[in-house]
mmCIF file of C-alpha atoms in Angstrom:
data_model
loop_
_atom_site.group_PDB
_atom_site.id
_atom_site.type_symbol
_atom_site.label_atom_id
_atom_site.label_comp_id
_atom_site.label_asym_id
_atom_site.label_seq_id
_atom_site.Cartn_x
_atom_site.Cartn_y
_atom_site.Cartn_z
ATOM 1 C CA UNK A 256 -10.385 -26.947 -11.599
ATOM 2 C CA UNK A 257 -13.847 -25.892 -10.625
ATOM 3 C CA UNK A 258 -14.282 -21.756 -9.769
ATOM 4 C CA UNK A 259 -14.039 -21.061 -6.626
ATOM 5 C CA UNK A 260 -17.070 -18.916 -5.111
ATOM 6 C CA UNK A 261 -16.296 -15.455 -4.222
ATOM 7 C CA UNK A 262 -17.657 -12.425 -1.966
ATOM 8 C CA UNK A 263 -15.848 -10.459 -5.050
ATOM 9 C CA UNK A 264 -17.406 -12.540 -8.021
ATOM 10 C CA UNK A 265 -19.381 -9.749 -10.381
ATOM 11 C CA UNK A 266 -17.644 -6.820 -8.117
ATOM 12 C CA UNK A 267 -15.931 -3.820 -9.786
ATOM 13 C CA UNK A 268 -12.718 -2.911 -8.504
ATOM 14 C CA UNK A 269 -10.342 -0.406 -9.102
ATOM 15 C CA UNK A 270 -6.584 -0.988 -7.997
ATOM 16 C CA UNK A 271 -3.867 2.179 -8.330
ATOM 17 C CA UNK A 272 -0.254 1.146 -8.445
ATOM 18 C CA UNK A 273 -1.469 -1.674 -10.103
ATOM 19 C CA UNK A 274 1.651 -2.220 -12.469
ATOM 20 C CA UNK A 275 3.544 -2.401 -9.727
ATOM 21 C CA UNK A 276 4.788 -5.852 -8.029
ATOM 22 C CA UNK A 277 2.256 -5.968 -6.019
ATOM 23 C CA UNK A 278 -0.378 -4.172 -8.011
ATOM 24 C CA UNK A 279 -0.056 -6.815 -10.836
ATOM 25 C CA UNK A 280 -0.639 -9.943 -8.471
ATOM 26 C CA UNK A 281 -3.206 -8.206 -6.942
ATOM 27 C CA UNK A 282 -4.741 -7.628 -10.303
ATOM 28 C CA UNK A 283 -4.431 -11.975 -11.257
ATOM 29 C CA UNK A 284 -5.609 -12.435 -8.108
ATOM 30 C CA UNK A 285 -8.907 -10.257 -7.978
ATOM 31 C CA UNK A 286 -9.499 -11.723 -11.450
ATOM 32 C CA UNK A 287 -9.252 -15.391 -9.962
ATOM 33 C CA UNK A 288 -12.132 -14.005 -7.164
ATOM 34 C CA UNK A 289 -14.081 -13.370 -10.143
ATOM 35 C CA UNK A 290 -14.211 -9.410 -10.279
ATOM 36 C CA UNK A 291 -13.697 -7.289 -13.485
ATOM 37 C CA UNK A 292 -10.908 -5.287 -12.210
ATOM 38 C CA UNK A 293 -9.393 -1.870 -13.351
ATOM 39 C CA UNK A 294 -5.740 -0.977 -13.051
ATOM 40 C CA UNK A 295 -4.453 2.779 -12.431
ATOM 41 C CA UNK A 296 -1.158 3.356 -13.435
ATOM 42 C CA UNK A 297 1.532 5.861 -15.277
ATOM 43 C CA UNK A 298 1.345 5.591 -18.775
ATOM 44 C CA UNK A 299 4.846 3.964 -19.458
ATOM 45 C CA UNK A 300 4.418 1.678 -16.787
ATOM 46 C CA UNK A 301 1.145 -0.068 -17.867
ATOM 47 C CA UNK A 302 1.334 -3.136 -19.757
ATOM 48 C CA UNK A 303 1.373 -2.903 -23.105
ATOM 49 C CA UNK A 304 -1.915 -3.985 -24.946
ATOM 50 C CA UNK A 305 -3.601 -5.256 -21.613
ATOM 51 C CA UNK A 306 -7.237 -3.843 -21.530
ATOM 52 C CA UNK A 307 -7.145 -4.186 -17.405
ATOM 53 C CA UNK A 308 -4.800 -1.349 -17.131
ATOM 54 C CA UNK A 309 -5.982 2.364 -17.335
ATOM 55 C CA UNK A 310 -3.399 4.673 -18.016
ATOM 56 C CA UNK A 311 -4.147 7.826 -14.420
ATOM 57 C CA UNK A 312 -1.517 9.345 -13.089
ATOM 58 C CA UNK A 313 -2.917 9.640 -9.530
ATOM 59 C CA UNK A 314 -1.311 13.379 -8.662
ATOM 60 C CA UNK A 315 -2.706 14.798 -11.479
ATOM 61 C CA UNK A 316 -6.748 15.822 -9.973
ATOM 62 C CA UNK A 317 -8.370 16.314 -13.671
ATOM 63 C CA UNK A 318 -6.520 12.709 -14.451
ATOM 64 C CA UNK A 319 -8.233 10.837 -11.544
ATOM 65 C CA UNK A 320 -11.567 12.639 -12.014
ATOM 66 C CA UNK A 321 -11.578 11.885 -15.845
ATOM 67 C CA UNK A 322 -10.528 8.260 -15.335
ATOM 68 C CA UNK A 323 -13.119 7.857 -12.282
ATOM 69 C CA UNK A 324 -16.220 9.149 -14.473
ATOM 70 C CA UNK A 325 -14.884 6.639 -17.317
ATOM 71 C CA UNK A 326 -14.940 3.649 -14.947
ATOM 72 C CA UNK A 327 -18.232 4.283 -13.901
ATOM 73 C CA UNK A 328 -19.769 5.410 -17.308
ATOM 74 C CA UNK A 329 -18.138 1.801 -18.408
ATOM 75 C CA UNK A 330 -19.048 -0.206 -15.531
ATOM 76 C CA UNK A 331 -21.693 1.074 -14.243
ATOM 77 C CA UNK A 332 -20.462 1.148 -10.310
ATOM 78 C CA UNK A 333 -17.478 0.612 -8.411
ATOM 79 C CA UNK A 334 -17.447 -1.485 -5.693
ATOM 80 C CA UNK A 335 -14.313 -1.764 -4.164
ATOM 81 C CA UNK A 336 -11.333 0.401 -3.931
ATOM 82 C CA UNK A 337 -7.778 -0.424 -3.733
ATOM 83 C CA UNK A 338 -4.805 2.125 -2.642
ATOM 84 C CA UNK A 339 -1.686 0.268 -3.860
ATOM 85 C CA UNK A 340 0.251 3.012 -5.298
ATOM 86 C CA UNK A 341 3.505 4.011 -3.068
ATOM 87 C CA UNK A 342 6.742 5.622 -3.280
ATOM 88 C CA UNK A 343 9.345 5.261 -0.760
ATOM 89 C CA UNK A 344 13.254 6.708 -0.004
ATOM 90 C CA UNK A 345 15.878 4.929 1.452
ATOM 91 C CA UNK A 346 18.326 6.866 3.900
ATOM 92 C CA UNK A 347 18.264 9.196 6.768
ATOM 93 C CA UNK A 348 16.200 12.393 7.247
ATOM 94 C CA UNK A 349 18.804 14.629 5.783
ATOM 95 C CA UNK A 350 19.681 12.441 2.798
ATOM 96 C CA UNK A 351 16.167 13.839 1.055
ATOM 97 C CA UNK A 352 15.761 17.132 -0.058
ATOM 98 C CA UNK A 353 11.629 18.650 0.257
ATOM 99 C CA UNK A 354 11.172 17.691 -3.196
ATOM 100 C CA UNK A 355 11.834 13.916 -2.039
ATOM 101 C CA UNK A 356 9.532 14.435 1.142
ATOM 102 C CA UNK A 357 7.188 16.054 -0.987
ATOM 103 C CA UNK A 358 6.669 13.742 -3.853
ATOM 104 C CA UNK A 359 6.419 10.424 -1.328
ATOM 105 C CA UNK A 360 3.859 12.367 0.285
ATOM 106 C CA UNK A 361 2.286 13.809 -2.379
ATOM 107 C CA UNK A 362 1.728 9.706 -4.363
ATOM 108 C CA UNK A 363 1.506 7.362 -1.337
ATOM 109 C CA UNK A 364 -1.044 9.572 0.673
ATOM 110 C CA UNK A 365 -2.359 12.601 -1.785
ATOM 111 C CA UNK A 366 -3.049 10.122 -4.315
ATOM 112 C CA UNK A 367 -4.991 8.057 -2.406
ATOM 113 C CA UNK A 368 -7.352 11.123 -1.272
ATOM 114 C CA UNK A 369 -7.895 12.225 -4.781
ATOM 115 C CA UNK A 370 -8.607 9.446 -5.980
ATOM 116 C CA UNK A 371 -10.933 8.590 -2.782
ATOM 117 C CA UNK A 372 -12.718 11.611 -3.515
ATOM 118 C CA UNK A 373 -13.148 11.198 -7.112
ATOM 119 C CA UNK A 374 -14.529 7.523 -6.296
ATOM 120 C CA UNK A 375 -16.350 7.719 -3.802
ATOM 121 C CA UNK A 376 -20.279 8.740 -4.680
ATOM 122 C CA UNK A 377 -19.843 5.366 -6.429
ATOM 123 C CA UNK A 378 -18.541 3.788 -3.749
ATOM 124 C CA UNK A 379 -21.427 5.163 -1.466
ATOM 125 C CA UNK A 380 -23.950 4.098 -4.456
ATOM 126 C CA UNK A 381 -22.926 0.740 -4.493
ATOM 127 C CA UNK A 382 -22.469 0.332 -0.563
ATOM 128 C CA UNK A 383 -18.586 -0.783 -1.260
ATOM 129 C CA UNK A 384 -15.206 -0.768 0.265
ATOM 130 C CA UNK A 385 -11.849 0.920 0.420
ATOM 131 C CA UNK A 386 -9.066 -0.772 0.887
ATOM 132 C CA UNK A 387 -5.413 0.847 2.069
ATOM 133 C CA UNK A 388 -2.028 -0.976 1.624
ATOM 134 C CA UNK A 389 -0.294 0.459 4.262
ATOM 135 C CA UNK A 390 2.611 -0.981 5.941
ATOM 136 C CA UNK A 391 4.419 -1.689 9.591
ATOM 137 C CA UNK A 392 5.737 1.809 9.018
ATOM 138 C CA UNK A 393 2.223 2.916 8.890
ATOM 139 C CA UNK A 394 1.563 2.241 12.292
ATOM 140 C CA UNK A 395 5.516 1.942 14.157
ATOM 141 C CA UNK A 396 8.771 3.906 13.331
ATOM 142 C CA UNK A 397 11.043 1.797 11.264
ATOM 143 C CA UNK A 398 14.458 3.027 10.729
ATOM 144 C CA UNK A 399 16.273 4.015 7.085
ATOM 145 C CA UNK A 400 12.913 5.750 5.146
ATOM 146 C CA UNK A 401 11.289 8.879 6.806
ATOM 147 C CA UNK A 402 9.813 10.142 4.361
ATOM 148 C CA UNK A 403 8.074 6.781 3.318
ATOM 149 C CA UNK A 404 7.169 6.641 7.112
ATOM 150 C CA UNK A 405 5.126 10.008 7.178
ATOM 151 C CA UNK A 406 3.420 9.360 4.175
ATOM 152 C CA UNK A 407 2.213 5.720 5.249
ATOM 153 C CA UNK A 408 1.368 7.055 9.269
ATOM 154 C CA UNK A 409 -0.341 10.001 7.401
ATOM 155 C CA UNK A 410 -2.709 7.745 4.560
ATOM 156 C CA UNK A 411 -3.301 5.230 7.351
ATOM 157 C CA UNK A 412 -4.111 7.488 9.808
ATOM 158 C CA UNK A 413 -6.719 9.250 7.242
ATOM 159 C CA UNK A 414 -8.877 6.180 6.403
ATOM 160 C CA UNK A 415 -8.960 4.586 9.976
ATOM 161 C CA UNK A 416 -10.052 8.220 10.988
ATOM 162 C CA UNK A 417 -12.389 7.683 7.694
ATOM 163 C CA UNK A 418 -13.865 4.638 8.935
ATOM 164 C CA UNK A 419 -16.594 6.476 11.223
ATOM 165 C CA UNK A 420 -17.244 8.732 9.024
ATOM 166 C CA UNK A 421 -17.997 6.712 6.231
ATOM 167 C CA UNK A 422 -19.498 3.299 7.957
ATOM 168 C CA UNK A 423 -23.069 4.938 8.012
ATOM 169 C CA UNK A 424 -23.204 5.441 4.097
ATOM 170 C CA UNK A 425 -22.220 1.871 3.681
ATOM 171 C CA UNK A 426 -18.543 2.032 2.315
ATOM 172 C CA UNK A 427 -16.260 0.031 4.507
ATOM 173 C CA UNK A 428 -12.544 0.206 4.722
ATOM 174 C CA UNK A 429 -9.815 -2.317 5.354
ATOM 175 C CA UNK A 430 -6.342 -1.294 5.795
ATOM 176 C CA UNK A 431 -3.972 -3.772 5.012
ATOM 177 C CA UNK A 432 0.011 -3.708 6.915
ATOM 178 C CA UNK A 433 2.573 -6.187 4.906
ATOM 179 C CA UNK A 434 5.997 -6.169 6.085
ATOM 180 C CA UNK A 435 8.912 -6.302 4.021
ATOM 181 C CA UNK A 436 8.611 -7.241 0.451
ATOM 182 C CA UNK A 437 10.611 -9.065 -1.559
ATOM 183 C CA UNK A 438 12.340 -6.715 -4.451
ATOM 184 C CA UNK A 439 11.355 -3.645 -2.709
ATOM 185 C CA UNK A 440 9.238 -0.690 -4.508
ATOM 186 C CA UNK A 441 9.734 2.225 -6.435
ATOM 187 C CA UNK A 442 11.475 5.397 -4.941
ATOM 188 C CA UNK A 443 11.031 8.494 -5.328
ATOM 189 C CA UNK A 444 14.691 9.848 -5.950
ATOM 190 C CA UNK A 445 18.282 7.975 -7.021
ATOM 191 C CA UNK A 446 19.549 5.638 -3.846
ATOM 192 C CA UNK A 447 22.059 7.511 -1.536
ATOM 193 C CA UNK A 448 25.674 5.802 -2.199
ATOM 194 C CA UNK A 449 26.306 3.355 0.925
ATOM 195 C CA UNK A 450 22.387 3.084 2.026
ATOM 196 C CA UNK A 451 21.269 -0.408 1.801
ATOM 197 C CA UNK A 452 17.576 -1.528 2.094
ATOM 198 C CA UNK A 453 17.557 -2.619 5.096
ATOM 199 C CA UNK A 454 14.706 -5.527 6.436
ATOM 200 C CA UNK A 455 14.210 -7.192 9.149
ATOM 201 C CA UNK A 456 12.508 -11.148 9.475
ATOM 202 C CA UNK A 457 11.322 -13.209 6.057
ATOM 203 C CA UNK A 458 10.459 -11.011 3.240
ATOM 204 C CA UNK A 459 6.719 -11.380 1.726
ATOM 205 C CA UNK A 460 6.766 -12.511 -2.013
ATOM 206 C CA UNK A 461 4.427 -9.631 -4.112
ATOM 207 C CA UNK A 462 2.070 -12.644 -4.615
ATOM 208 C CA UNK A 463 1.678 -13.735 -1.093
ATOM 209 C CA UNK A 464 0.408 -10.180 -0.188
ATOM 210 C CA UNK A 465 -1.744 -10.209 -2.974
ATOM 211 C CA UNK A 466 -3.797 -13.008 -2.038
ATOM 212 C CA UNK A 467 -3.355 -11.896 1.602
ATOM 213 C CA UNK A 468 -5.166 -8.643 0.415
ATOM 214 C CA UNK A 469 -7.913 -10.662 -1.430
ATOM 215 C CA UNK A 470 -8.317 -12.598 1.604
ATOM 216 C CA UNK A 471 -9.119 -9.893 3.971
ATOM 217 C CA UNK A 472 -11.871 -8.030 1.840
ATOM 218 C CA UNK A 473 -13.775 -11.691 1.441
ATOM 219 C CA UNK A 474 -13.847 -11.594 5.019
ATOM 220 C CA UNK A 475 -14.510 -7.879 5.289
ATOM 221 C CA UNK A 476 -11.611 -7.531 7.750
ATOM 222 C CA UNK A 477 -11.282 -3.869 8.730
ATOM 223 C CA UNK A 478 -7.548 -4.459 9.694
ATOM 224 C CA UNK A 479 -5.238 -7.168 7.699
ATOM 225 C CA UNK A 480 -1.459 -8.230 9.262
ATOM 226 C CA UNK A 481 0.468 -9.610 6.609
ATOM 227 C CA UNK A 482 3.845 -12.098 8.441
ATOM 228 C CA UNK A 483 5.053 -12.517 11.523
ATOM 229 C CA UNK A 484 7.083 -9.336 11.776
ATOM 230 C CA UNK A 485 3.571 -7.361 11.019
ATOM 231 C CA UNK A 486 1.779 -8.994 13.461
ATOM 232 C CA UNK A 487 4.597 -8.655 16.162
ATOM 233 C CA UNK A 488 5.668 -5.344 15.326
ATOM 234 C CA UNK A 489 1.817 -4.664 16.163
ATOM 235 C CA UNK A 490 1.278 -6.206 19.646
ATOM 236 C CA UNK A 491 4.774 -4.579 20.181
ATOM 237 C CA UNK A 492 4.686 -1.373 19.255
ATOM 238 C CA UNK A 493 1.421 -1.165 21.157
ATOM 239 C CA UNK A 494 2.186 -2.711 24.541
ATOM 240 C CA UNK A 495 5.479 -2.166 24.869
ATOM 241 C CA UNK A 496 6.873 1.085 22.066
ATOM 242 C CA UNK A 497 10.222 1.653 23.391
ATOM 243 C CA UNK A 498 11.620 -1.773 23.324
ATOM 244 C CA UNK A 499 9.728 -2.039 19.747
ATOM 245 C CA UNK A 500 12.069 1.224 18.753
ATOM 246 C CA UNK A 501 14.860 -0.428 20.184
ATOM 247 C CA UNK A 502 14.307 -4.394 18.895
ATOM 248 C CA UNK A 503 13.595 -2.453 15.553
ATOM 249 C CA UNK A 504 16.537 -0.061 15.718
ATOM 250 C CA UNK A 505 18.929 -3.088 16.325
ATOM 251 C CA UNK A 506 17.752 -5.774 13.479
ATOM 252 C CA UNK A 507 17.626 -3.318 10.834
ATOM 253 C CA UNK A 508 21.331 -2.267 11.655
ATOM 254 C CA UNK A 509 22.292 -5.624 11.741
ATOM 255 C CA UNK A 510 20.020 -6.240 8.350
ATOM 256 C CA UNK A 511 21.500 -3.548 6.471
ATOM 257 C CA UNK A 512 25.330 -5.158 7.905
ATOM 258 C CA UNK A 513 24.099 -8.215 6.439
ATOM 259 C CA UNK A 514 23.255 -6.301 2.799
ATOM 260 C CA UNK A 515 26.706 -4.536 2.556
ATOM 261 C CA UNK A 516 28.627 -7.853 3.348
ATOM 262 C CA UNK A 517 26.354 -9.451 0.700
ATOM 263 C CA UNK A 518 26.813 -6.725 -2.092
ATOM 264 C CA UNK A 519 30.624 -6.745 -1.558
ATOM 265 C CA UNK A 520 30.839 -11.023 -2.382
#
């Protein structure tokens, strides 16, 4: 199979959370664009062996600014950078102590301003991009996860706030809204007893938002909808936010029905 031509052939790029689900078929997939690609990740959770994979743990500042300076001394440049790391919580406000709130907060939107800050005279230097995986409940109120829902309004609200300020030196951003994965992602404390993971419309496989991702920065897309719920949820939420709340509201109920009759056959 002949190699396909790429925007991202030659690029460096740098990819936190990238042994997660997504973050590892993001990490394939960036390789198949033809970039040399470094992945950010705990210690224990990084592959074994794999020379892609960069051991940062991204709420540690001397971590990220030791890891940064090695990329660069390595590479030479970054080019592109990609906020995939994420915690969420499943259940209802009160389910969560602060330490739950805090350490959500403190990975899916901290993280991604250390490491943004550590990154990004490189980025400037080599006139690159950032990119943000945020999701729907970056941008609407989706029901069962507050604490996942302040940290992805507050990290999307940052870099599309960013965008001005950062357009004139060059470095462009893309922020990226999947809707429901497939298999879920990591939390940040043990499951509540009785609170499903709720979803609502056809889940995304980790792979098909992966080359949905790699998709958008070829085309330099400053915003990238990934399914039909995304998109929806979008126009929706926009035109329309309290029947969003209560369309929302009434298929995740129904969802997380669905997941309790399921668990108990």
């Amino acid at each position: 199979m002949a190699a396909r031509v790429s925007e991202l052939r030659g690029a460096v790029v740098v990819v936190t959370g990238a042994a997660g689900r997504i973050g590892r078929c993001l990490v394939e997939e960036l390789e198949s664009a033809g970039a040399t690609v470094v992945g950010l990740d705990l210690a224990r959770s990084c592959p074994v062996g794999d020379a892609r994979y960069l051991a940062c743990d991204i709420t540690e500042q001397d971590a990220v600014r030791t890891s940064i300076e090695r990329i660069v001394a390595g590479h030479g440049r970054i080019d592109v950078l990609v906020h995939c790391a994420g915690l969420s919580a499943i259940g209802s406000f009160e389910d969560h102590d602060l330490t739950t709130h805090r350490r959500v907060m403190e990975v899916t939107h901290l993280g991604a301003v250390s490491v943004t800050l550590a990154a990004l005279p490189a980025l400037r230097a080599a006139s690159g991009r950032i990119v943000v995986v945020g999701s729907v409940a970056g941008f609407a109120p989706v029901l069962g996860r507050p604490p996942y829902v302040a940290a992805k309004h507050a990290v999307t609200g940052l870099f599309t706030a960013l965008r001005c300020e950062l357009e004139p030196s060059g470095v462009r951003i893309t922020v990226v809204h999947p809707t429901f994965v497939a298999g879920g992602m990591t939390e940040a404390s043990a499951r509540v007893p009785g609170r499903e993971r709720a979803s609502t419309g056809r889940e995304l496989t980790p792979a098909g938002v992966a080359a949905a991702i790699v998709a958008g920065i070829e085309r330099g897309r400053d915003l990238v909808l990934i399914g039909r719920t995304a998109r929806l949820s979008w126009y929706v939420n926009r035109l329309a936010p309290n029947l969003y709340v209560r369309l929302m509201a009434r298929r995740l109920r129904t969802g997380g029905t669905a997941a309790r009759r399921k668990a108990r056959t």
